[in-house]
Structure formats: C-alpha cells, structure tokens
Tab-separated table of C-alpha atoms and ligand atoms in Angstrom:
chain	number	residue	atom	x	y	z
A	1	MET	CA	104.794	78.120	84.320
A	2	PRO	CA	106.739	77.834	87.468
A	3	ASP	CA	104.920	75.986	90.491
A	4	TYR	CA	102.975	78.050	92.544
A	5	GLY	CA	102.132	75.685	95.318
A	6	LEU	CA	98.729	75.131	95.030
A	7	LYS	CA	98.393	71.619	94.191
A	8	GLY	CA	94.902	70.346	96.444
A	9	HIS	CA	94.036	73.731	96.334
A	10	ALA	CA	89.775	73.958	95.822
A	11	ALA	CA	88.562	77.539	93.498
A	12	VAL	CA	85.249	79.020	92.311
A	13	VAL	CA	86.149	80.776	89.309
A	14	THR	CA	82.781	82.461	88.159
A	15	GLY	CA	81.650	83.234	84.460
A	16	SER	CA	84.275	80.398	83.286
A	17	THR	CA	82.368	79.232	80.326
A	18	SER	CA	83.726	81.855	78.324
A	19	GLY	CA	86.806	84.268	77.519
A	20	ILE	CA	89.314	85.477	81.028
A	21	GLY	CA	86.996	83.212	83.497
A	22	GLN	CA	87.870	80.379	80.636
A	23	ALA	CA	91.130	80.470	80.609
A	24	MET	CA	91.976	82.050	84.571
A	25	ALA	CA	90.829	78.143	85.466
A	26	GLN	CA	92.141	76.718	82.957
A	27	ALA	CA	95.911	78.250	84.254
A	28	LEU	CA	94.430	77.511	87.997
A	29	ALA	CA	93.901	73.655	86.925
A	30	ALA	CA	97.087	73.996	85.245
A	31	GLN	CA	98.745	74.265	89.068
A	32	GLY	CA	96.594	70.609	90.507
A	33	VAL	CA	93.640	73.097	92.225
A	34	ASP	CA	89.980	71.844	91.449
A	35	ILE	CA	87.788	73.737	89.926
A	36	VAL	CA	84.076	74.566	89.876
A	37	LEU	CA	83.361	76.578	86.866
A	38	ASN	CA	80.069	78.757	86.198
A	39	GLY	CA	78.399	80.171	83.261
A	40	PHE	CA	75.789	80.349	80.965
A	41	GLY	CA	76.588	78.306	77.136
A	42	ASP	CA	75.431	75.308	75.697
A	43	PRO	CA	75.119	72.172	78.011
A	44	ALA	CA	76.213	70.023	75.977
A	45	LYS	CA	79.620	72.494	75.355
A	46	ILE	CA	80.091	72.991	78.874
A	47	GLU	CA	80.400	69.125	80.362
A	48	ALA	CA	82.640	68.932	76.851
A	49	GLU	CA	84.989	71.140	77.829
A	50	ARG	CA	84.505	70.335	82.094
A	51	ALA	CA	85.759	67.259	81.067
A	52	ALA	CA	88.296	68.110	79.224
A	53	LEU	CA	89.923	69.675	81.412
A	54	GLU	CA	90.105	67.777	84.528
A	55	LYS	CA	91.215	64.760	82.099
A	56	GLU	CA	94.431	67.774	80.734
A	57	ALA	CA	94.928	69.159	84.301
A	58	GLY	CA	94.499	65.824	86.433
A	59	VAL	CA	92.474	67.471	88.685
A	60	ARG	CA	88.419	67.643	90.044
A	61	VAL	CA	86.427	69.925	87.715
A	62	ARG	CA	82.492	70.781	88.829
A	63	TYR	CA	79.817	72.657	87.004
A	64	HIS	CA	77.871	75.073	88.737
A	65	GLY	CA	74.650	76.999	86.518
A	66	ALA	CA	74.065	79.916	88.995
A	67	ASP	CA	72.686	82.622	87.558
A	68	MET	CA	74.815	85.200	88.928
A	69	THR	CA	71.714	87.475	89.459
A	70	LYS	CA	70.104	84.651	91.963
A	71	PRO	CA	71.247	85.108	95.482
A	72	ALA	CA	70.330	81.955	96.388
A	73	GLU	CA	71.763	80.295	93.851
A	74	ILE	CA	75.322	81.562	94.222
A	75	ALA	CA	75.297	80.979	97.692
A	76	ASP	CA	74.214	77.558	96.551
A	77	MET	CA	77.258	77.345	94.360
A	78	ILE	CA	79.671	78.413	97.219
A	79	GLY	CA	78.357	75.799	99.347
A	80	PHE	CA	78.670	73.132	96.883
A	81	ALA	CA	82.363	74.096	96.216
A	82	HIS	CA	82.566	73.179	99.533
A	83	ARG	CA	80.963	70.252	100.082
A	84	GLU	CA	82.806	69.058	96.641
A	85	PHE	CA	86.171	69.545	97.258
A	86	GLY	CA	85.945	70.122	101.459
A	87	ARG	CA	87.410	73.287	100.942
A	88	LEU	CA	87.581	76.379	99.622
A	89	ASP	CA	90.882	78.624	98.428
A	90	ILE	CA	90.319	80.860	95.843
A	91	LEU	CA	87.315	82.557	95.063
A	92	LEU	CA	87.692	84.076	91.610
A	93	ASN	CA	84.595	86.808	91.173
A	94	ASN	CA	84.899	86.872	86.731
A	95	ALA	CA	81.050	86.933	85.478
A	96	GLY	CA	80.353	90.221	83.889
A	97	ILE	CA	78.497	91.653	80.837
A	98	GLN	CA	78.787	95.172	79.289
A	99	HIS	CA	76.254	97.654	77.551
A	100	VAL	CA	77.450	100.468	75.314
A	101	ALA	CA	74.523	103.630	75.527
A	102	ALA	CA	74.322	107.362	76.114
A	103	ILE	CA	72.709	107.569	79.966
A	104	GLU	CA	69.640	109.414	78.716
A	105	ASP	CA	68.966	106.080	76.166
A	106	PHE	CA	70.458	103.752	79.112
A	107	PRO	CA	67.745	100.904	78.920
A	108	ILE	CA	67.151	100.386	82.769
A	109	ASP	CA	67.139	96.773	82.658
A	110	LYS	CA	70.411	97.200	81.139
A	111	TRP	CA	71.750	98.550	84.257
A	112	ASP	CA	70.085	96.722	86.328
A	113	ALA	CA	71.755	93.444	84.846
A	114	ILE	CA	75.084	95.246	85.120
A	115	ILE	CA	74.801	96.131	88.240
A	116	ALA	CA	73.837	92.479	89.813
A	117	ILE	CA	76.324	90.487	87.707
A	118	ASN	CA	79.341	93.083	87.606
A	119	LEU	CA	79.209	93.938	91.426
A	120	THR	CA	76.247	92.417	93.494
A	121	SER	CA	76.647	88.789	92.617
A	122	ALA	CA	80.559	89.781	94.275
A	123	PHE	CA	79.059	90.524	97.364
A	124	HIS	CA	76.373	87.181	97.529
A	125	ALA	CA	79.597	85.119	96.412
A	126	THR	CA	82.204	86.568	98.878
A	127	ARG	CA	79.676	86.777	101.348
A	128	ALA	CA	78.807	82.580	101.293
A	129	ALA	CA	82.881	82.444	101.455
A	130	ILE	CA	84.227	84.158	104.005
A	131	PRO	CA	82.379	81.346	106.917
A	132	ILE	CA	84.677	78.683	104.965
A	133	MET	CA	87.589	80.623	103.947
A	134	LYS	CA	87.758	82.181	107.807
A	135	VAL	CA	87.543	79.090	109.652
A	136	GLN	CA	90.735	77.573	107.088
A	137	GLY	CA	92.370	80.345	108.282
A	138	ARG	CA	93.568	81.590	104.598
A	139	GLY	CA	91.497	81.951	101.445
A	140	ARG	CA	91.914	84.493	98.614
A	141	ILE	CA	89.064	86.572	96.827
A	142	VAL	CA	90.226	87.956	93.633
A	143	ASN	CA	87.607	90.198	91.859
A	144	LEU	CA	88.107	90.985	87.499
A	145	ALA	CA	87.021	94.491	87.920
A	146	SER	CA	88.480	96.797	84.849
A	147	ALA	CA	90.542	99.561	83.595
A	148	HIS	CA	86.967	101.050	83.925
A	149	GLY	CA	86.967	100.187	87.763
A	150	LEU	CA	89.647	103.512	88.216
A	151	VAL	CA	89.428	105.365	84.816
A	152	ALA	CA	85.955	106.193	82.702
A	153	SER	CA	84.987	105.818	79.210
A	154	PRO	CA	81.938	107.462	78.053
A	155	PHE	CA	78.873	105.290	77.088
A	156	LYS	CA	79.825	102.819	79.694
A	157	SER	CA	77.776	104.487	83.196
A	158	ALA	CA	76.475	101.323	84.522
A	159	TYR	CA	79.829	99.053	83.836
A	160	VAL	CA	82.111	101.857	84.669
A	161	ALA	CA	79.826	101.879	88.253
A	162	ALA	CA	79.828	98.750	88.780
A	163	LYS	CA	83.579	98.577	88.038
A	164	HIS	CA	84.430	101.415	90.311
A	165	GLY	CA	82.175	100.429	93.146
A	166	ILE	CA	83.823	96.441	92.584
A	167	VAL	CA	87.170	98.393	93.109
A	168	GLY	CA	85.541	99.988	96.956
A	169	PHE	CA	83.904	96.711	97.893
A	170	THR	CA	87.521	94.728	97.056
A	171	LYS	CA	89.073	97.469	100.172
A	172	THR	CA	86.588	97.007	102.813
A	173	THR	CA	86.098	92.744	102.199
A	174	ALA	CA	90.572	93.065	102.135
A	175	LEU	CA	90.276	95.706	105.704
A	176	GLU	CA	87.378	92.850	107.113
A	177	LEU	CA	89.517	90.009	106.619
A	178	ALA	CA	92.926	91.211	106.671
A	179	ARG	CA	93.428	89.311	110.691
A	180	PHE	CA	92.109	86.194	109.160
A	181	GLY	CA	94.448	85.309	106.545
A	182	VAL	CA	91.944	85.892	103.703
A	183	THR	CA	93.312	88.760	100.769
A	184	ALA	CA	91.380	90.234	98.447
A	185	ASN	CA	92.710	91.952	95.583
A	186	ALA	CA	90.872	93.533	92.014
A	187	ILE	CA	92.751	92.784	88.768
A	188	CYS	CA	91.996	95.733	86.214
A	189	PRO	CA	92.832	94.559	82.842
A	190	GLY	CA	92.927	96.626	80.285
A	191	TYR	CA	91.075	95.211	76.558
A	192	VAL	CA	91.594	91.709	75.928
A	193	LYS	CA	90.170	89.515	72.725
A	194	THR	CA	87.968	87.351	74.374
A	195	PRO	CA	85.113	86.602	72.211
A	196	LEU	CA	83.193	89.764	73.554
A	197	VAL	CA	85.798	92.065	72.471
A	198	GLU	CA	86.423	90.160	68.791
A	199	ALA	CA	82.399	90.856	68.149
A	200	GLN	CA	82.879	93.981	69.388
A	201	ILE	CA	85.795	94.708	66.843
A	202	ALA	CA	83.287	92.970	63.439
A	203	ASP	CA	80.755	95.507	64.642
A	204	GLN	CA	82.768	98.339	64.360
A	205	ALA	CA	84.009	97.273	61.376
A	206	LYS	CA	80.935	96.512	59.649
A	207	ALA	CA	79.318	99.989	61.447
A	208	ARG	CA	82.464	102.238	59.887
A	209	GLY	CA	83.327	100.663	56.699
A	210	ILE	CA	87.383	100.153	57.684
A	211	ALA	CA	89.016	97.173	58.300
A	212	ALA	CA	88.853	95.071	61.387
A	213	ASP	CA	92.784	96.094	62.073
A	214	ARG	CA	92.143	99.973	61.930
A	215	VAL	CA	89.061	99.145	64.784
A	216	VAL	CA	91.647	97.602	66.617
A	217	GLU	CA	93.745	100.697	66.616
A	218	GLU	CA	91.792	103.334	66.088
A	219	VAL	CA	88.563	102.782	68.116
A	220	ILE	CA	89.512	99.790	70.869
A	221	LEU	CA	93.225	100.358	71.527
A	222	ALA	CA	92.866	104.131	71.477
A	223	ALA	CA	92.964	104.117	74.806
A	224	GLN	CA	95.764	101.580	75.213
A	225	PRO	CA	99.599	103.346	75.026
A	226	ASN	CA	100.966	99.925	73.852
A	227	LYS	CA	98.819	99.366	71.492
A	228	SER	CA	98.216	95.496	72.219
A	229	PHE	CA	95.763	93.317	73.771
A	230	VAL	CA	96.576	92.445	77.115
A	231	GLU	CA	96.837	87.963	76.537
A	232	TYR	CA	95.719	85.717	79.183
A	233	PRO	CA	99.003	84.670	80.291
A	234	HIS	CA	99.610	88.626	81.543
A	235	LEU	CA	95.863	87.938	83.605
A	236	ALA	CA	97.173	84.259	85.181
A	237	GLY	CA	100.979	85.358	86.122
A	238	LEU	CA	99.568	88.190	88.064
A	239	LEU	CA	96.365	85.559	89.574
A	240	LEU	CA	98.861	83.352	90.607
A	241	TYR	CA	100.584	85.264	92.276
A	242	LEU	CA	98.272	86.813	93.670
A	243	VAL	CA	96.027	83.549	95.525
A	244	SER	CA	99.956	82.060	95.946
A	245	ASP	CA	101.712	82.499	99.397
A	246	MET	CA	103.799	84.926	97.645
A	247	GLY	CA	100.699	87.092	97.589
A	248	ALA	CA	99.869	86.761	101.543
A	249	SER	CA	101.194	90.792	102.256
A	250	THR	CA	99.414	92.082	99.063
A	251	THR	CA	95.023	92.838	99.803
A	252	GLY	CA	93.155	95.550	99.119
A	253	ALA	CA	94.887	96.760	96.119
A	254	ALA	CA	93.181	97.410	92.282
A	255	LEU	CA	96.293	95.941	90.001
A	256	SER	CA	96.673	97.143	86.587
A	257	VAL	CA	97.142	95.048	83.694
A	258	ASP	CA	96.546	97.371	80.784
A	259	GLY	CA	99.208	98.058	78.752
A	260	GLY	CA	99.612	101.741	80.573
A	261	TRP	CA	95.986	102.843	79.512
A	262	THR	CA	95.368	104.365	83.708
A	263	ALA	CA	99.106	105.955	83.325
A	264	ALA	CA	97.493	108.447	81.363
B	1	NAD	P1	83.153	86.350	78.332
B	1	NAD	O1	81.486	87.549	78.031
B	1	NAD	O2	83.753	85.569	77.090
B	1	NAD	O3	82.326	85.896	79.516
B	1	NAD	C1	81.511	86.205	80.668
B	1	NAD	C2	81.059	85.044	81.181
B	1	NAD	O4	79.894	85.338	82.732
B	1	NAD	C3	80.617	83.696	80.609
B	1	NAD	O5	80.799	82.306	81.002
B	1	NAD	C4	79.266	84.021	80.680
B	1	NAD	O6	78.038	82.954	80.161
B	1	NAD	C5	79.102	84.274	81.625
B	1	NAD	N1	78.016	85.386	82.618
B	1	NAD	C6	77.287	86.282	82.486
B	1	NAD	N2	76.250	86.516	82.610
B	1	NAD	C7	76.158	86.002	83.760
B	1	NAD	C8	75.214	85.396	84.736
B	1	NAD	N3	73.884	86.407	84.726
B	1	NAD	N4	75.151	83.801	85.261
B	1	NAD	C9	76.322	83.243	85.698
B	1	NAD	N5	77.195	83.809	84.468
B	1	NAD	C10	77.173	84.848	84.021
B	1	NAD	O7	83.396	87.861	78.446
B	1	NAD	P2	85.075	88.403	78.663
B	1	NAD	O8	85.647	89.681	78.479
B	1	NAD	O9	86.234	87.196	79.181
B	1	NAD	O10	85.221	89.359	80.386
B	1	NAD	C11	85.011	88.467	81.891
B	1	NAD	C12	85.036	89.786	83.071
B	1	NAD	O11	86.597	90.302	82.835
B	1	NAD	C13	83.780	90.401	82.912
B	1	NAD	O12	83.841	90.893	84.559
B	1	NAD	C14	85.055	91.446	82.517
B	1	NAD	O13	83.482	92.866	82.592
B	1	NAD	C15	85.717	91.425	82.623
B	1	NAD	N6	86.422	92.613	82.181
B	1	NAD	C16	86.866	92.123	80.578
B	1	NAD	C17	87.541	93.040	79.862
B	1	NAD	C18	88.396	92.306	78.249
B	1	NAD	O14	88.455	93.438	77.667
B	1	NAD	N7	87.344	91.472	77.663
B	1	NAD	C19	89.042	94.123	79.922
B	1	NAD	C20	88.441	93.784	81.842
B	1	NAD	C21	87.851	93.566	82.322
C-alpha cells in the first residue's frame, strides 16, 4: 500500500467492531492514523482487537461504546477523540443496520432504528466534529452510504430512504464546509462480504433449498454486473484517497464502488 501522508492524523470510525468499519479502521491505522473504534460486541473481544491493532500498526487505538441512536453519546465520542489525540482529522460515519420487509409489514421500531443509526447518527457526529475541523482548517468526513443511496430495491424502504438521505446530507455538509478545508463525500458500495452478508447467504440458501454459490449469483449479486463482491481493499483505496491531500478537491460526491450496479 502506498504512503498516503496520513501519519499522526486522528480518526473516528463508527461501527468499527465488524465488517467494513473494522477493515477501514485497520487500513487507516496501517497508514499511521490514531483511531477511535466504536460499535457493539463482546467487550473482551473488542478489547483484544483494539490492543492487537494498536500493537500491529504502532498507533494509538481507543474504543468508545457510543450507541448511534443516542445523540449525547455520539457527541461524547467525538469529544473523547479530540481529548485523547488533540485533533480530529477524519470522521467515517459507517455504522449501519438492515431490515428487509414489505412497507405495509415493516416494523415501526425497525424503521426508526434504521433512520437513527444509518442517517441521523451521521448528523450528530458531523455536528460535533465540524467546530474541531474548522479550527484545524482541515478535515475529512466520509459517509458510508450504499448503492442503495443511488437506486432502490424492494423491501428495503428504511435502508434506501436512509442511504438516499445520507447522500443528500453529504452534499449539504460539503457546501457548508467548502471554504474551511473540510471535505465531505459518500462512498456507495455494492455488496461486500461482511458477516452481515454472509449470514444473509446462509439464510437464503436454507430458505430456498439451493447451494450458497447459487444464492450468491442468482440472488445477492443479481444486480451487480461484474458478479463479484466488492472487497475491503477496493473501499480502502477510495477512502485513503479521499482523506489524503489528493482528495482536497473531491467534495460533495457520491462515489460508486459497485461493480457496475448503478450504471445499469
Ligand atoms: P456489520 O454488521 O458487519 O457492521 C456494522 C457495525 O455497526 C458493527 O460494528 C455494529 O456493532 C455497529 N452498530 C450497529 N448498530 C450500532 C449502534 N446502534 N451503535 C453503534 N454501533 C452500531 O455491517 P457492514 O456490512 O460492515 O456495514 C457497514 C456499513 O456499510 C453500513 O452503513 C452498511 O449499510 C454499509 N454497506 C454495507 C454493504 C454490504 O454489502 N455489507 C454494502 C453497502 C453499504
């Protein structure tokens, strides 16, 4: 991996105890970025992973357990990062959940939770990070959206609404901060084989009585023209570009990493 000139920077990555967030935290740490991890999970496992990343990458790694449905906890996490590292260069709003159901059957509490975690938490974190980044005269806000921020699928109403919302929020953030050296962009991945998606494959295989590889090709990757999962390095490459000095002119963009899905 090339050197992106990020040594000594500090980042908060929400939802980084699993999947994409964890991989992006590792990619940033490998570039010398101090990290605040966040997310749910077994405390002993989280602590083991925190300590391993700190040792492996030779950076400071902290953990903050803010629940992304709780505005005060989110603001506290941003303040914690600033207190721990004395700066905050990168905010990656990544935490997200999914629920699949028809609109008329969609549980109201699931709708509320998806909007809170996948959309509103980014507002609270960004709101708290902006004053710090403005004073620094530099900052990078990256929102983990989705191909579902650009196009829809049936039975994912809350997720699609939240992801379209975060693309709009990203654009407004970019416009408000354009004169302050702070950029805001959305990354819009297609399917990534995270623990979340692995579980979906197993469930679908069972439900349909077909093999896992058929589920992948016929169900999961049906919309993805290259018929391949997006891999963590494909996302890390874009993230590192965006948060480096090379990304200074890229702001307000919704950038697809989806094997051609949204070109169709
Ligand atoms: P994941 O389930 O592997 O990880 C989600 C993370 O969010 C975990 O660390 C979890 O603890 C955390 N989280 C969930 N609710 C939380 C809460 N209330 N407070 C704090 N943390 C919370 O999922 P993933 O697949 O890695 O997804 C990460 C992001 O990428 C999500 O925003 C998702 O919508 C987006 N995304 C995923 C895919 C995919 O195919 N996996 C594709 C496009 C976009």
